[in-house]
C-alpha cells in the first residue's frame, strides 16, 4: 500500500509541478490571470488537454509547440519531474502526517521561487507575502521546541544575510534576505545555520563548475534562489540527522 500511495504522490507532484512552473513564470510578469486557460508563450494559442500532460506532452511534441514550432523551455519537464520526486520522497519519509504537510508547503514555496529566479533573476514578493501567513499559522499549531526557536531563526537569518548584503555590496539581494528570513522562521535557528551553510556550499560548487565548463568570470551573476531551495529540502529531509552527527562529532 505504501508503494501505491507513493506512486500517487509522484503523479500528483507532476501535476502540481506543472502549476508551480506556471506560477513561477507568470507571477513576476503579472500574466498569471491574463487567461483562464494555459497557452503557448510564443503564439498565445490555447493549449489542448493533450498538450498539458506533465512530461509526456513535452516528450511527444519533442519539446516544441505544435503550432509555431518554437522550442518549449526544458524547465517545464525538469521542474515537473523534480516536484514529483519531492512529493514522492515527502510521503515516503513521513507518511500522512503534519510533517508531511510542512514538506508539501515547502515544495509549493520553493519550486515557483526557483523557476522565477532562474528565468528572471528575481524572487517575487507576492509569493513570499502569500507564504508568510500560511507558515505562521502552521507554526502556531505545530511549533518548534522551544517555540521561540522560530523567531530566533528568523532574526538570525535577517541579521546574517543583511550583514552580508552590506559587506558584499550586492552579493545577495533583498529577495534572498526575505527568503532566508522566512525559512529561518520555518526551520528554527539551528537548522537555519545548516541551511545557510549548505546553500552557500551548493552555490559555490555550481559556480566553480560553471567557471570550468563555460570559463565564466567570477563576476557572472548566478541566481542563488535555487540553491537556497535545494538546501531547504536537504534540511527538511536530513537536517536532524546531520545536526546530531555534528554535535556527536565534536562533543
Protein backbone atom coordinates (compact mmCIF):
# COMPACT_ATOMS: atom_id res chain seq x y z
CA UNK A 1 0.00 0.00 0.00
CA UNK A 2 2.88 2.37 0.78
CA UNK A 3 4.27 1.83 -2.72
CA UNK A 4 0.88 2.57 -4.30
CA UNK A 5 0.42 5.78 -2.33
CA UNK A 6 4.00 6.80 -3.12
CA UNK A 7 3.22 6.39 -6.81
CA UNK A 8 0.07 8.51 -6.47
CA UNK A 9 2.05 11.25 -4.71
CA UNK A 10 4.58 11.20 -7.52
CA UNK A 11 1.78 11.68 -10.09
CA UNK A 12 0.23 14.47 -8.00
CA UNK A 13 3.68 16.04 -7.84
CA UNK A 14 3.96 16.04 -11.63
CA UNK A 15 0.60 17.81 -11.90
CA UNK A 16 1.38 20.36 -9.19
CA UNK A 17 4.85 20.83 -10.67
CA UNK A 18 3.25 21.97 -13.92
CA UNK A 19 1.17 24.50 -11.99
CA UNK A 20 4.11 25.70 -9.88
CA UNK A 21 6.08 26.22 -13.07
CA UNK A 22 3.37 28.48 -14.48
CA UNK A 23 3.18 30.43 -11.22
CA UNK A 24 6.96 30.95 -11.16
CA UNK A 25 6.97 32.14 -14.77
CA UNK A 26 3.90 34.37 -14.73
CA UNK A 27 3.76 35.98 -11.30
CA UNK A 28 6.83 38.18 -11.96
CA UNK A 29 5.49 39.16 -15.40
CA UNK A 30 1.99 39.76 -13.95
CA UNK A 31 0.37 37.45 -16.52
CA UNK A 32 -0.84 34.69 -14.18
CA UNK A 33 -4.51 35.57 -14.65
CA UNK A 34 -4.30 37.06 -18.13
CA UNK A 35 -6.03 33.94 -19.49
CA UNK A 36 -8.08 31.27 -17.75
CA UNK A 37 -6.62 28.53 -19.96
CA UNK A 38 -3.00 27.53 -20.50
CA UNK A 39 -1.45 28.93 -23.65
CA UNK A 40 1.76 28.94 -25.67
CA UNK A 41 4.04 31.74 -24.51
CA UNK A 42 5.12 32.41 -28.11
CA UNK A 43 1.99 32.24 -30.29
CA UNK A 44 -0.60 32.60 -27.47
CA UNK A 45 -2.61 29.63 -28.76
CA UNK A 46 -4.77 27.97 -26.11
CA UNK A 47 -3.35 24.52 -25.42
CA UNK A 48 -5.40 21.33 -25.69
CA UNK A 49 -5.60 18.96 -22.75
CA UNK A 50 -3.33 16.52 -24.57
CA UNK A 51 -0.63 19.19 -24.56
CA UNK A 52 -0.87 19.68 -20.81
CA UNK A 53 0.09 16.19 -19.63
CA UNK A 54 3.20 16.72 -17.49
CA UNK A 55 6.46 15.49 -19.04
CA UNK A 56 4.62 13.21 -21.53
CA UNK A 57 3.41 16.09 -23.72
CA UNK A 58 6.90 17.57 -23.85
CA UNK A 59 8.39 14.24 -24.95
CA UNK A 60 5.77 13.52 -27.63
CA UNK A 61 5.97 17.07 -29.01
CA UNK A 62 9.77 16.84 -29.00
CA UNK A 63 9.96 19.98 -26.93
CA UNK A 64 8.19 22.18 -29.49
CA UNK A 65 4.83 23.93 -29.84
CA UNK A 66 2.58 22.17 -32.38
CA UNK A 67 1.55 25.46 -33.98
CA UNK A 68 4.53 27.82 -34.05
CA UNK A 69 7.17 25.08 -33.63
CA UNK A 70 9.12 27.22 -31.18
CA UNK A 71 11.05 25.32 -28.54
CA UNK A 72 9.37 24.84 -25.18
CA UNK A 73 11.65 25.51 -22.25
CA UNK A 74 13.05 22.27 -20.76
CA UNK A 75 12.42 23.94 -17.41
CA UNK A 76 8.84 22.63 -17.62
CA UNK A 77 9.58 18.87 -17.61
CA UNK A 78 12.57 19.29 -15.30
CA UNK A 79 10.53 21.07 -12.62
CA UNK A 80 7.59 18.70 -13.09
CA UNK A 81 9.85 15.70 -12.52
CA UNK A 82 11.59 17.38 -9.59
CA UNK A 83 8.27 18.21 -7.93
CA UNK A 84 7.03 14.66 -8.50
CA UNK A 85 10.19 13.28 -6.90
CA UNK A 86 9.91 15.64 -3.92
CA UNK A 87 6.24 14.74 -3.38
CA UNK A 88 7.19 11.07 -3.53
CA UNK A 89 10.04 11.49 -1.03
CA UNK A 90 7.92 13.56 1.34
CA UNK A 91 5.25 10.87 1.57
CA UNK A 92 7.78 8.02 1.60
CA UNK A 93 9.74 9.52 4.51
CA UNK A 94 6.90 10.86 6.67
CA UNK A 95 3.65 9.21 5.55
CA UNK A 96 0.35 11.01 6.11
CA UNK A 97 1.31 13.43 8.87
CA UNK A 98 1.54 17.09 9.70
CA UNK A 99 5.26 16.96 9.00
CA UNK A 100 4.42 15.73 5.52
CA UNK A 101 2.14 18.76 5.17
CA UNK A 102 5.08 21.01 6.04
CA UNK A 103 7.12 19.36 3.29
CA UNK A 104 4.40 19.90 0.69
CA UNK A 105 4.07 23.54 1.73
CA UNK A 106 7.83 23.99 1.41
CA UNK A 107 7.76 22.46 -2.08
CA UNK A 108 4.92 24.80 -3.06
CA UNK A 109 7.10 27.71 -1.94
CA UNK A 110 10.44 26.54 -3.32
CA UNK A 111 9.54 25.40 -6.85
CA UNK A 112 7.89 28.65 -8.08
CA UNK A 113 10.66 30.74 -6.50
CA UNK A 114 13.31 28.55 -8.12
CA UNK A 115 11.68 28.92 -11.53
CA UNK A 116 11.30 32.67 -11.14
CA UNK A 117 14.87 33.19 -10.01
CA UNK A 118 16.27 31.07 -12.85
CA UNK A 119 14.26 32.90 -15.53
CA UNK A 120 14.03 36.45 -14.18
CA UNK A 121 16.79 36.56 -11.55
CA UNK A 122 14.05 37.62 -9.16
CA UNK A 123 12.34 36.21 -6.05
CA UNK A 124 8.79 37.62 -6.23
CA UNK A 125 7.48 39.46 -3.17
CA UNK A 126 3.99 38.17 -3.97
CA UNK A 127 4.99 34.55 -3.37
CA UNK A 128 6.79 35.37 -0.12
CA UNK A 129 3.96 37.54 1.22
CA UNK A 130 1.40 34.86 0.42
CA UNK A 131 3.51 32.24 2.19
CA UNK A 132 4.12 34.19 5.43
CA UNK A 133 0.60 33.79 6.95
CA UNK A 134 0.43 30.15 5.80
CA UNK A 135 3.64 29.18 7.58
CA UNK A 136 2.84 31.38 10.57
CA UNK A 137 -0.45 29.51 11.04
CA UNK A 138 1.35 26.18 10.62
CA UNK A 139 3.92 27.07 13.27
CA UNK A 140 1.17 28.37 15.57
CA UNK A 141 -0.45 24.93 15.65
CA UNK A 142 2.78 22.93 15.26
CA UNK A 143 5.50 24.97 16.97
CA UNK A 144 9.15 24.11 17.20
CA UNK A 145 10.55 23.10 20.57
CA UNK A 146 11.13 25.55 22.12
CA UNK A 147 8.55 27.64 20.28
CA UNK A 148 10.72 30.77 20.25
CA UNK A 149 13.27 28.97 18.05
CA UNK A 150 11.22 30.11 15.03
CA UNK A 151 11.67 33.76 15.96
CA UNK A 152 15.34 33.19 16.77
CA UNK A 153 15.75 31.58 13.35
CA UNK A 154 14.07 34.49 11.56
CA UNK A 155 16.10 37.08 13.50
CA UNK A 156 19.37 35.25 12.93
CA UNK A 157 18.63 34.83 9.21
CA UNK A 158 17.77 38.50 8.80
CA UNK A 159 20.81 39.75 10.73
CA UNK A 160 23.27 37.42 9.00
CA UNK A 161 22.08 37.96 5.43
CA UNK A 162 21.56 41.71 5.91
CA UNK A 163 25.17 41.97 7.15
CA UNK A 164 26.38 40.07 4.09
CA UNK A 165 24.43 42.38 1.79
CA UNK A 166 26.05 45.44 3.41
CA UNK A 167 29.56 43.99 3.39
CA UNK A 168 29.44 42.46 -0.08
CA UNK A 169 27.67 45.45 -1.67
CA UNK A 170 25.30 43.39 -3.76
CA UNK A 171 26.48 39.81 -3.21
CA UNK A 172 22.91 39.00 -2.21
CA UNK A 173 19.63 40.75 -2.89
CA UNK A 174 16.58 41.77 -0.90
CA UNK A 175 14.72 38.73 -2.25
CA UNK A 176 17.37 36.40 -0.78
CA UNK A 177 17.09 38.25 2.54
CA UNK A 178 13.32 37.78 2.73
CA UNK A 179 13.53 34.18 1.55
CA UNK A 180 16.16 33.26 4.14
CA UNK A 181 14.22 35.05 6.89
CA UNK A 182 11.04 33.11 6.12
CA UNK A 183 12.94 29.81 6.04
CA UNK A 184 14.66 30.73 9.30
CA UNK A 185 11.24 31.16 10.89
CA UNK A 186 10.03 27.83 9.50
CA UNK A 187 13.09 25.77 10.45
CA UNK A 188 14.47 27.44 13.57
CA UNK A 189 17.96 28.80 14.25
CA UNK A 190 19.91 25.52 14.29
CA UNK A 191 18.50 24.22 11.03
CA UNK A 192 18.82 27.68 9.50
CA UNK A 193 22.59 27.63 10.13
CA UNK A 194 22.77 24.27 8.35
CA UNK A 195 20.57 25.65 5.56
CA UNK A 196 22.80 28.69 5.13
CA UNK A 197 25.97 26.56 5.05
CA UNK A 198 24.52 24.10 2.51
CA UNK A 199 23.10 26.79 0.23
CA UNK A 200 26.49 28.52 0.18
CA UNK A 201 28.23 25.20 -0.49
CA UNK A 202 25.84 24.27 -3.32
CA UNK A 203 26.20 27.71 -4.88
CA UNK A 204 29.99 27.64 -4.63
CA UNK A 205 30.21 24.17 -6.19
CA UNK A 206 27.92 25.19 -9.04
CA UNK A 207 29.77 28.44 -9.61
CA UNK A 208 33.11 26.60 -9.75
CA UNK A 209 31.68 24.08 -12.20
CA UNK A 210 30.32 26.81 -14.47
CA UNK A 211 33.67 28.61 -14.43
CA UNK A 212 35.41 25.42 -15.55
CA UNK A 213 32.87 24.46 -18.24
CA UNK A 214 31.94 27.86 -19.64
CA UNK A 215 35.00 29.80 -18.49
CA UNK A 216 32.69 32.37 -16.91
CA UNK A 217 34.15 35.17 -14.84
CA UNK A 218 33.88 35.35 -11.07
CA UNK A 219 31.55 38.34 -11.52
CA UNK A 220 28.99 36.35 -13.55
CA UNK A 221 25.63 36.64 -11.82
CA UNK A 222 24.24 33.29 -10.70
CA UNK A 223 20.72 33.07 -9.22
CA UNK A 224 21.01 31.99 -5.58
CA UNK A 225 17.35 31.09 -5.03
CA UNK A 226 17.66 27.54 -6.45
CA UNK A 227 20.49 26.73 -4.03
CA UNK A 228 18.51 28.10 -1.09
CA UNK A 229 15.61 25.86 -2.10
CA UNK A 230 17.89 22.85 -2.59
CA UNK A 231 19.41 23.40 0.84
CA UNK A 232 15.97 23.85 2.43
CA UNK A 233 14.78 20.48 1.13
CA UNK A 234 18.04 18.84 2.24
CA UNK A 235 17.48 20.22 5.74
CA UNK A 236 13.83 19.14 5.69
CA UNK A 237 14.75 15.53 4.92
CA UNK A 238 18.13 15.19 6.65
CA UNK A 239 18.51 18.21 8.95
CA UNK A 240 18.15 16.50 12.32
CA UNK A 241 20.50 13.56 11.49
CA UNK A 242 23.12 15.99 10.16
CA UNK A 243 22.90 18.24 13.23
CA UNK A 244 23.04 15.25 15.60
CA UNK A 245 26.06 13.90 13.71
CA UNK A 246 27.79 17.26 14.05
CA UNK A 247 27.17 17.53 17.81
CA UNK A 248 28.24 13.93 18.40
CA UNK A 249 31.40 14.50 16.37
CA UNK A 250 32.52 17.49 18.41
CA UNK A 251 31.08 16.61 21.82
